Amino acid sequence: MLSKKTKYAIKALVALGKNLDKPPMQISKIAEEEHIPKKFLEQILLDLRNAGFLYSKKGAGGGYSLNKKPEEILLVHVMRVTDGPIAMVPCASLNFYHKCDECVDEKTCGIRSAFIDVRDATLKVLTETSIADVIGREDNLKIGVINL
């Protein structure tokens, strides 16, 4: 299941992606527009800034803006910054691997094998989907709702 931290990070990045050619957005404005608790958002934006996704400006007219193009920010990278591993079991993780305590033999473990397939399918979607794609999906969904 997607954590609130990751969901809020994606929502904030989408808001900033829609704000590309405008002045930096203040945390309070993002929090209000996206219905994200401000204190939680502050920590998320700090993590995203430290990961190189965001630029922050202090003082009057300050706030956050994207440090990369929306097309360059992939969901897989956002998830790894906010939640760590993509895999649902530690023995199937590429970047955060560790052997399961109860496992007798990884080479013949059907659970591990199945969840490596789940990981690979998930990674395929997450590495092919950028913040720009999410913005495009939202725009297309809004057009579909209007045309109904």
mmCIF file with all atom_site columns, C-alpha atoms in Angstrom:
data_model
loop_
_atom_site.group_PDB
_atom_site.id
_atom_site.type_symbol
_atom_site.label_atom_id
_atom_site.label_alt_id
_atom_site.label_comp_id
_atom_site.label_asym_id
_atom_site.label_entity_id
_atom_site.label_seq_id
_atom_site.pdbx_PDB_ins_code
_atom_site.Cartn_x
_atom_site.Cartn_y
_atom_site.Cartn_z
_atom_site.occupancy
_atom_site.B_iso_or_equiv
_atom_site.pdbx_formal_charge
_atom_site.auth_seq_id
_atom_site.auth_comp_id
_atom_site.auth_asym_id
_atom_site.auth_atom_id
_atom_site.pdbx_PDB_model_num
ATOM 1   C CA . MET A 1 1   ? 0.000   0.000   0.000   1.00 0.00 ? 1   MET A CA 1
ATOM 2   C CA . LEU A 1 2   ? 1.220   3.498   -0.810  1.00 0.00 ? 2   LEU A CA 1
ATOM 3   C CA . SER A 1 3   ? 2.183   5.411   2.333   1.00 0.00 ? 3   SER A CA 1
ATOM 4   C CA . LYS A 1 4   ? 0.719   8.835   3.051   1.00 0.00 ? 4   LYS A CA 1
ATOM 5   C CA . LYS A 1 5   ? 4.255   10.226  2.939   1.00 0.00 ? 5   LYS A CA 1
ATOM 6   C CA . THR A 1 6   ? 4.765   9.016   -0.632  1.00 0.00 ? 6   THR A CA 1
ATOM 7   C CA . LYS A 1 7   ? 1.278   10.046  -1.736  1.00 0.00 ? 7   LYS A CA 1
ATOM 8   C CA . TYR A 1 8   ? 1.754   13.534  -0.279  1.00 0.00 ? 8   TYR A CA 1
ATOM 9   C CA . ALA A 1 9   ? 5.216   13.795  -1.881  1.00 0.00 ? 9   ALA A CA 1
ATOM 10  C CA . ILE A 1 10  ? 3.752   12.982  -5.290  1.00 0.00 ? 10  ILE A CA 1
ATOM 11  C CA . LYS A 1 11  ? 0.863   15.418  -4.763  1.00 0.00 ? 11  LYS A CA 1
ATOM 12  C CA . ALA A 1 12  ? 3.307   18.189  -3.794  1.00 0.00 ? 12  ALA A CA 1
ATOM 13  C CA . LEU A 1 13  ? 5.540   17.474  -6.800  1.00 0.00 ? 13  LEU A CA 1
ATOM 14  C CA . VAL A 1 14  ? 2.504   17.544  -9.098  1.00 0.00 ? 14  VAL A CA 1
ATOM 15  C CA . ALA A 1 15  ? 1.423   20.902  -7.622  1.00 0.00 ? 15  ALA A CA 1
ATOM 16  C CA . LEU A 1 16  ? 4.923   22.274  -8.144  1.00 0.00 ? 16  LEU A CA 1
ATOM 17  C CA . GLY A 1 17  ? 5.025   20.802  -11.654 1.00 0.00 ? 17  GLY A CA 1
ATOM 18  C CA . LYS A 1 18  ? 1.844   22.679  -12.529 1.00 0.00 ? 18  LYS A CA 1
ATOM 19  C CA . ASN A 1 19  ? 3.448   25.840  -11.107 1.00 0.00 ? 19  ASN A CA 1
ATOM 20  C CA . LEU A 1 20  ? 6.600   25.638  -13.263 1.00 0.00 ? 20  LEU A CA 1
ATOM 21  C CA . ASP A 1 21  ? 6.703   29.109  -14.766 1.00 0.00 ? 21  ASP A CA 1
ATOM 22  C CA . LYS A 1 22  ? 5.490   30.880  -11.658 1.00 0.00 ? 22  LYS A CA 1
ATOM 23  C CA . PRO A 1 23  ? 7.242   32.084  -8.468  1.00 0.00 ? 23  PRO A CA 1
ATOM 24  C CA . PRO A 1 24  ? 8.119   29.465  -5.832  1.00 0.00 ? 24  PRO A CA 1
ATOM 25  C CA . MET A 1 25  ? 5.159   28.070  -3.909  1.00 0.00 ? 25  MET A CA 1
ATOM 26  C CA . GLN A 1 26  ? 4.923   28.514  -0.177  1.00 0.00 ? 26  GLN A CA 1
ATOM 27  C CA . ILE A 1 27  ? 4.445   25.433  1.968   1.00 0.00 ? 27  ILE A CA 1
ATOM 28  C CA . SER A 1 28  ? 1.171   26.766  3.343   1.00 0.00 ? 28  SER A CA 1
ATOM 29  C CA . LYS A 1 29  ? -0.274  27.156  -0.175  1.00 0.00 ? 29  LYS A CA 1
ATOM 30  C CA . ILE A 1 30  ? 0.723   23.613  -1.195  1.00 0.00 ? 30  ILE A CA 1
ATOM 31  C CA . ALA A 1 31  ? -0.631  22.230  2.071   1.00 0.00 ? 31  ALA A CA 1
ATOM 32  C CA . GLU A 1 32  ? -3.947  24.027  1.651   1.00 0.00 ? 32  GLU A CA 1
ATOM 33  C CA . GLU A 1 33  ? -4.444  23.211  -2.045  1.00 0.00 ? 33  GLU A CA 1
ATOM 34  C CA . GLU A 1 34  ? -3.451  19.562  -1.686  1.00 0.00 ? 34  GLU A CA 1
ATOM 35  C CA . HIS A 1 35  ? -5.033  18.940  1.746   1.00 0.00 ? 35  HIS A CA 1
ATOM 36  C CA . ILE A 1 36  ? -1.727  17.903  3.338   1.00 0.00 ? 36  ILE A CA 1
ATOM 37  C CA . PRO A 1 37  ? -0.917  18.608  7.007   1.00 0.00 ? 37  PRO A CA 1
ATOM 38  C CA . LYS A 1 38  ? 1.606   21.478  6.934   1.00 0.00 ? 38  LYS A CA 1
ATOM 39  C CA . LYS A 1 39  ? 4.075   20.046  9.482   1.00 0.00 ? 39  LYS A CA 1
ATOM 40  C CA . PHE A 1 40  ? 4.164   16.711  7.659   1.00 0.00 ? 40  PHE A CA 1
ATOM 41  C CA . LEU A 1 41  ? 4.603   18.486  4.319   1.00 0.00 ? 41  LEU A CA 1
ATOM 42  C CA . GLU A 1 42  ? 7.553   20.487  5.677   1.00 0.00 ? 42  GLU A CA 1
ATOM 43  C CA . GLN A 1 43  ? 9.470   17.278  6.379   1.00 0.00 ? 43  GLN A CA 1
ATOM 44  C CA . ILE A 1 44  ? 8.512   15.728  3.043   1.00 0.00 ? 44  ILE A CA 1
ATOM 45  C CA . LEU A 1 45  ? 9.652   18.809  1.101   1.00 0.00 ? 45  LEU A CA 1
ATOM 46  C CA . LEU A 1 46  ? 12.921  18.856  3.025   1.00 0.00 ? 46  LEU A CA 1
ATOM 47  C CA . ASP A 1 47  ? 13.535  15.211  2.081   1.00 0.00 ? 47  ASP A CA 1
ATOM 48  C CA . LEU A 1 48  ? 12.704  15.965  -1.569  1.00 0.00 ? 48  LEU A CA 1
ATOM 49  C CA . ARG A 1 49  ? 15.004  18.992  -1.538  1.00 0.00 ? 49  ARG A CA 1
ATOM 50  C CA . ASN A 1 50  ? 17.838  16.964  -0.016  1.00 0.00 ? 50  ASN A CA 1
ATOM 51  C CA . ALA A 1 51  ? 17.312  14.373  -2.760  1.00 0.00 ? 51  ALA A CA 1
ATOM 52  C CA . GLY A 1 52  ? 17.743  17.082  -5.410  1.00 0.00 ? 52  GLY A CA 1
ATOM 53  C CA . PHE A 1 53  ? 14.149  17.242  -6.660  1.00 0.00 ? 53  PHE A CA 1
ATOM 54  C CA . LEU A 1 54  ? 13.397  20.695  -5.254  1.00 0.00 ? 54  LEU A CA 1
ATOM 55  C CA . TYR A 1 55  ? 14.921  24.123  -4.929  1.00 0.00 ? 55  TYR A CA 1
ATOM 56  C CA . SER A 1 56  ? 14.009  26.250  -1.933  1.00 0.00 ? 56  SER A CA 1
ATOM 57  C CA . LYS A 1 57  ? 14.228  29.999  -1.563  1.00 0.00 ? 57  LYS A CA 1
ATOM 58  C CA . LYS A 1 58  ? 14.019  31.713  1.806   1.00 0.00 ? 58  LYS A CA 1
ATOM 59  C CA . GLY A 1 59  ? 12.537  35.082  2.611   1.00 0.00 ? 59  GLY A CA 1
ATOM 60  C CA . ALA A 1 60  ? 9.971   37.234  0.873   1.00 0.00 ? 60  ALA A CA 1
ATOM 61  C CA . GLY A 1 61  ? 8.798   35.570  -2.322  1.00 0.00 ? 61  GLY A CA 1
ATOM 62  C CA . GLY A 1 62  ? 10.339  32.357  -1.094  1.00 0.00 ? 62  GLY A CA 1
ATOM 63  C CA . GLY A 1 63  ? 9.061   28.836  -1.215  1.00 0.00 ? 63  GLY A CA 1
ATOM 64  C CA . TYR A 1 64  ? 9.680   25.696  -3.227  1.00 0.00 ? 64  TYR A CA 1
ATOM 65  C CA . SER A 1 65  ? 10.025  24.994  -6.923  1.00 0.00 ? 65  SER A CA 1
ATOM 66  C CA . LEU A 1 66  ? 11.116  21.989  -8.947  1.00 0.00 ? 66  LEU A CA 1
ATOM 67  C CA . ASN A 1 67  ? 14.865  21.615  -9.395  1.00 0.00 ? 67  ASN A CA 1
ATOM 68  C CA . LYS A 1 68  ? 14.299  19.197  -12.285 1.00 0.00 ? 68  LYS A CA 1
ATOM 69  C CA . LYS A 1 69  ? 11.835  19.025  -15.130 1.00 0.00 ? 69  LYS A CA 1
ATOM 70  C CA . PRO A 1 70  ? 8.641   17.093  -14.286 1.00 0.00 ? 70  PRO A CA 1
ATOM 71  C CA . GLU A 1 71  ? 9.624   14.601  -17.032 1.00 0.00 ? 71  GLU A CA 1
ATOM 72  C CA . GLU A 1 72  ? 12.849  13.816  -15.147 1.00 0.00 ? 72  GLU A CA 1
ATOM 73  C CA . ILE A 1 73  ? 11.224  13.030  -11.795 1.00 0.00 ? 73  ILE A CA 1
ATOM 74  C CA . LEU A 1 74  ? 10.215  9.377   -11.865 1.00 0.00 ? 74  LEU A CA 1
ATOM 75  C CA . LEU A 1 75  ? 7.821   7.843   -9.360  1.00 0.00 ? 75  LEU A CA 1
ATOM 76  C CA . VAL A 1 76  ? 10.364  5.131   -8.565  1.00 0.00 ? 76  VAL A CA 1
ATOM 77  C CA . HIS A 1 77  ? 12.815  7.767   -7.309  1.00 0.00 ? 77  HIS A CA 1
ATOM 78  C CA . VAL A 1 78  ? 10.166  9.547   -5.252  1.00 0.00 ? 78  VAL A CA 1
ATOM 79  C CA . MET A 1 79  ? 9.114   6.281   -3.631  1.00 0.00 ? 79  MET A CA 1
ATOM 80  C CA . ARG A 1 80  ? 12.676  5.324   -2.786  1.00 0.00 ? 80  ARG A CA 1
ATOM 81  C CA . VAL A 1 81  ? 13.285  8.720   -1.168  1.00 0.00 ? 81  VAL A CA 1
ATOM 82  C CA . THR A 1 82  ? 10.093  8.649   0.881   1.00 0.00 ? 82  THR A CA 1
ATOM 83  C CA . ASP A 1 83  ? 9.649   4.962   1.690   1.00 0.00 ? 83  ASP A CA 1
ATOM 84  C CA . GLY A 1 84  ? 12.829  3.095   0.773   1.00 0.00 ? 84  GLY A CA 1
ATOM 85  C CA . PRO A 1 85  ? 12.290  -0.317  -0.775  1.00 0.00 ? 85  PRO A CA 1
ATOM 86  C CA . ILE A 1 86  ? 9.829   -0.974  -3.582  1.00 0.00 ? 86  ILE A CA 1
ATOM 87  C CA . ALA A 1 87  ? 9.690   -4.739  -2.986  1.00 0.00 ? 87  ALA A CA 1
ATOM 88  C CA . MET A 1 88  ? 7.042   -6.079  -0.631  1.00 0.00 ? 88  MET A CA 1
ATOM 89  C CA . VAL A 1 89  ? 9.408   -8.605  0.972   1.00 0.00 ? 89  VAL A CA 1
ATOM 90  C CA . PRO A 1 90  ? 13.002  -7.815  1.935   1.00 0.00 ? 90  PRO A CA 1
ATOM 91  C CA . CYS A 1 91  ? 14.502  -10.811 0.115   1.00 0.00 ? 91  CYS A CA 1
ATOM 92  C CA . ALA A 1 92  ? 13.117  -9.517  -3.213  1.00 0.00 ? 92  ALA A CA 1
ATOM 93  C CA . SER A 1 93  ? 14.485  -5.992  -2.823  1.00 0.00 ? 93  SER A CA 1
ATOM 94  C CA . LEU A 1 94  ? 17.158  -4.731  -5.207  1.00 0.00 ? 94  LEU A CA 1
ATOM 95  C CA . ASN A 1 95  ? 18.473  -1.863  -3.083  1.00 0.00 ? 95  ASN A CA 1
ATOM 96  C CA . PHE A 1 96  ? 17.426  -2.862  0.433   1.00 0.00 ? 96  PHE A CA 1
ATOM 97  C CA . TYR A 1 97  ? 17.905  -6.648  0.322   1.00 0.00 ? 97  TYR A CA 1
ATOM 98  C CA . HIS A 1 98  ? 18.123  -8.798  3.400   1.00 0.00 ? 98  HIS A CA 1
ATOM 99  C CA . LYS A 1 99  ? 17.319  -12.446 3.925   1.00 0.00 ? 99  LYS A CA 1
ATOM 100 C CA . CYS A 1 100 ? 13.996  -13.245 5.557   1.00 0.00 ? 100 CYS A CA 1
ATOM 101 C CA . ASP A 1 101 ? 14.457  -14.703 9.048   1.00 0.00 ? 101 ASP A CA 1
ATOM 102 C CA . GLU A 1 102 ? 12.127  -17.651 8.447   1.00 0.00 ? 102 GLU A CA 1
ATOM 103 C CA . CYS A 1 103 ? 13.473  -18.564 5.011   1.00 0.00 ? 103 CYS A CA 1
ATOM 104 C CA . VAL A 1 104 ? 15.076  -22.003 4.647   1.00 0.00 ? 104 VAL A CA 1
ATOM 105 C CA . ASP A 1 105 ? 16.280  -21.734 1.023   1.00 0.00 ? 105 ASP A CA 1
ATOM 106 C CA . GLU A 1 106 ? 15.847  -18.606 -1.100  1.00 0.00 ? 106 GLU A CA 1
ATOM 107 C CA . LYS A 1 107 ? 16.648  -20.491 -4.298  1.00 0.00 ? 107 LYS A CA 1
ATOM 108 C CA . THR A 1 108 ? 13.529  -22.639 -3.938  1.00 0.00 ? 108 THR A CA 1
ATOM 109 C CA . CYS A 1 109 ? 11.228  -20.158 -2.154  1.00 0.00 ? 109 CYS A CA 1
ATOM 110 C CA . GLY A 1 110 ? 8.019   -19.744 -4.146  1.00 0.00 ? 110 GLY A CA 1
ATOM 111 C CA . ILE A 1 111 ? 7.012   -16.665 -2.150  1.00 0.00 ? 111 ILE A CA 1
ATOM 112 C CA . ARG A 1 112 ? 10.277  -14.893 -3.031  1.00 0.00 ? 112 ARG A CA 1
ATOM 113 C CA . SER A 1 113 ? 9.935   -15.901 -6.672  1.00 0.00 ? 113 SER A CA 1
ATOM 114 C CA . ALA A 1 114 ? 6.377   -14.558 -6.888  1.00 0.00 ? 114 ALA A CA 1
ATOM 115 C CA . PHE A 1 115 ? 7.292   -11.294 -5.203  1.00 0.00 ? 115 PHE A CA 1
ATOM 116 C CA . ILE A 1 116 ? 10.288  -10.759 -7.452  1.00 0.00 ? 116 ILE A CA 1
ATOM 117 C CA . ASP A 1 117 ? 7.771   -10.835 -10.325 1.00 0.00 ? 117 ASP A CA 1
ATOM 118 C CA . VAL A 1 118 ? 5.568   -8.330  -8.456  1.00 0.00 ? 118 VAL A CA 1
ATOM 119 C CA . ARG A 1 119 ? 8.612   -6.126  -7.817  1.00 0.00 ? 119 ARG A CA 1
ATOM 120 C CA . ASP A 1 120 ? 9.663   -6.240  -11.467 1.00 0.00 ? 120 ASP A CA 1
ATOM 121 C CA . ALA A 1 121 ? 6.174   -5.368  -12.735 1.00 0.00 ? 121 ALA A CA 1
ATOM 122 C CA . THR A 1 122 ? 5.896   -2.534  -10.212 1.00 0.00 ? 122 THR A CA 1
ATOM 123 C CA . LEU A 1 123 ? 9.342   -1.202  -11.120 1.00 0.00 ? 123 LEU A CA 1
ATOM 124 C CA . LYS A 1 124 ? 8.415   -1.217  -14.804 1.00 0.00 ? 124 LYS A CA 1
ATOM 125 C CA . VAL A 1 125 ? 5.446   1.071   -14.205 1.00 0.00 ? 125 VAL A CA 1
ATOM 126 C CA . LEU A 1 126 ? 7.233   3.297   -11.681 1.00 0.00 ? 126 LEU A CA 1
ATOM 127 C CA . THR A 1 127 ? 10.319  3.773   -13.872 1.00 0.00 ? 127 THR A CA 1
ATOM 128 C CA . GLU A 1 128 ? 8.149   4.644   -16.881 1.00 0.00 ? 128 GLU A CA 1
ATOM 129 C CA . THR A 1 129 ? 5.971   7.160   -15.022 1.00 0.00 ? 129 THR A CA 1
ATOM 130 C CA . SER A 1 130 ? 7.116   10.697  -14.290 1.00 0.00 ? 130 SER A CA 1
ATOM 131 C CA . ILE A 1 131 ? 5.515   13.619  -12.497 1.00 0.00 ? 131 ILE A CA 1
ATOM 132 C CA . ALA A 1 132 ? 4.743   15.017  -15.970 1.00 0.00 ? 132 ALA A CA 1
ATOM 133 C CA . ASP A 1 133 ? 2.868   11.785  -16.748 1.00 0.00 ? 133 ASP A CA 1
ATOM 134 C CA . VAL A 1 134 ? 0.815   12.112  -13.558 1.00 0.00 ? 134 VAL A CA 1
ATOM 135 C CA . ILE A 1 135 ? -0.033  15.708  -14.483 1.00 0.00 ? 135 ILE A CA 1
ATOM 136 C CA . GLY A 1 136 ? -1.042  14.529  -17.969 1.00 0.00 ? 136 GLY A CA 1
ATOM 137 C CA . ARG A 1 137 ? -3.222  11.794  -16.519 1.00 0.00 ? 137 ARG A CA 1
ATOM 138 C CA . GLU A 1 138 ? -4.985  14.318  -14.288 1.00 0.00 ? 138 GLU A CA 1
ATOM 139 C CA . ASP A 1 139 ? -5.589  16.615  -17.252 1.00 0.00 ? 139 ASP A CA 1
ATOM 140 C CA . ASN A 1 140 ? -6.973  13.728  -19.344 1.00 0.00 ? 140 ASN A CA 1
ATOM 141 C CA . LEU A 1 141 ? -9.215  12.554  -16.514 1.00 0.00 ? 141 LEU A CA 1
ATOM 142 C CA . LYS A 1 142 ? -10.605 16.078  -16.079 1.00 0.00 ? 142 LYS A CA 1
ATOM 143 C CA . ILE A 1 143 ? -11.319 16.282  -19.821 1.00 0.00 ? 143 ILE A CA 1
ATOM 144 C CA . GLY A 1 144 ? -13.132 12.929  -19.607 1.00 0.00 ? 144 GLY A CA 1
ATOM 145 C CA . VAL A 1 145 ? -15.241 14.134  -16.685 1.00 0.00 ? 145 VAL A CA 1
ATOM 146 C CA . ILE A 1 146 ? -16.137 17.371  -18.484 1.00 0.00 ? 146 ILE A CA 1
ATOM 147 C CA . ASN A 1 147 ? -17.147 15.466  -21.644 1.00 0.00 ? 147 ASN A CA 1
ATOM 148 C CA . LEU A 1 148 ? -19.463 13.078  -19.777 1.00 0.00 ? 148 LEU A CA 1
#
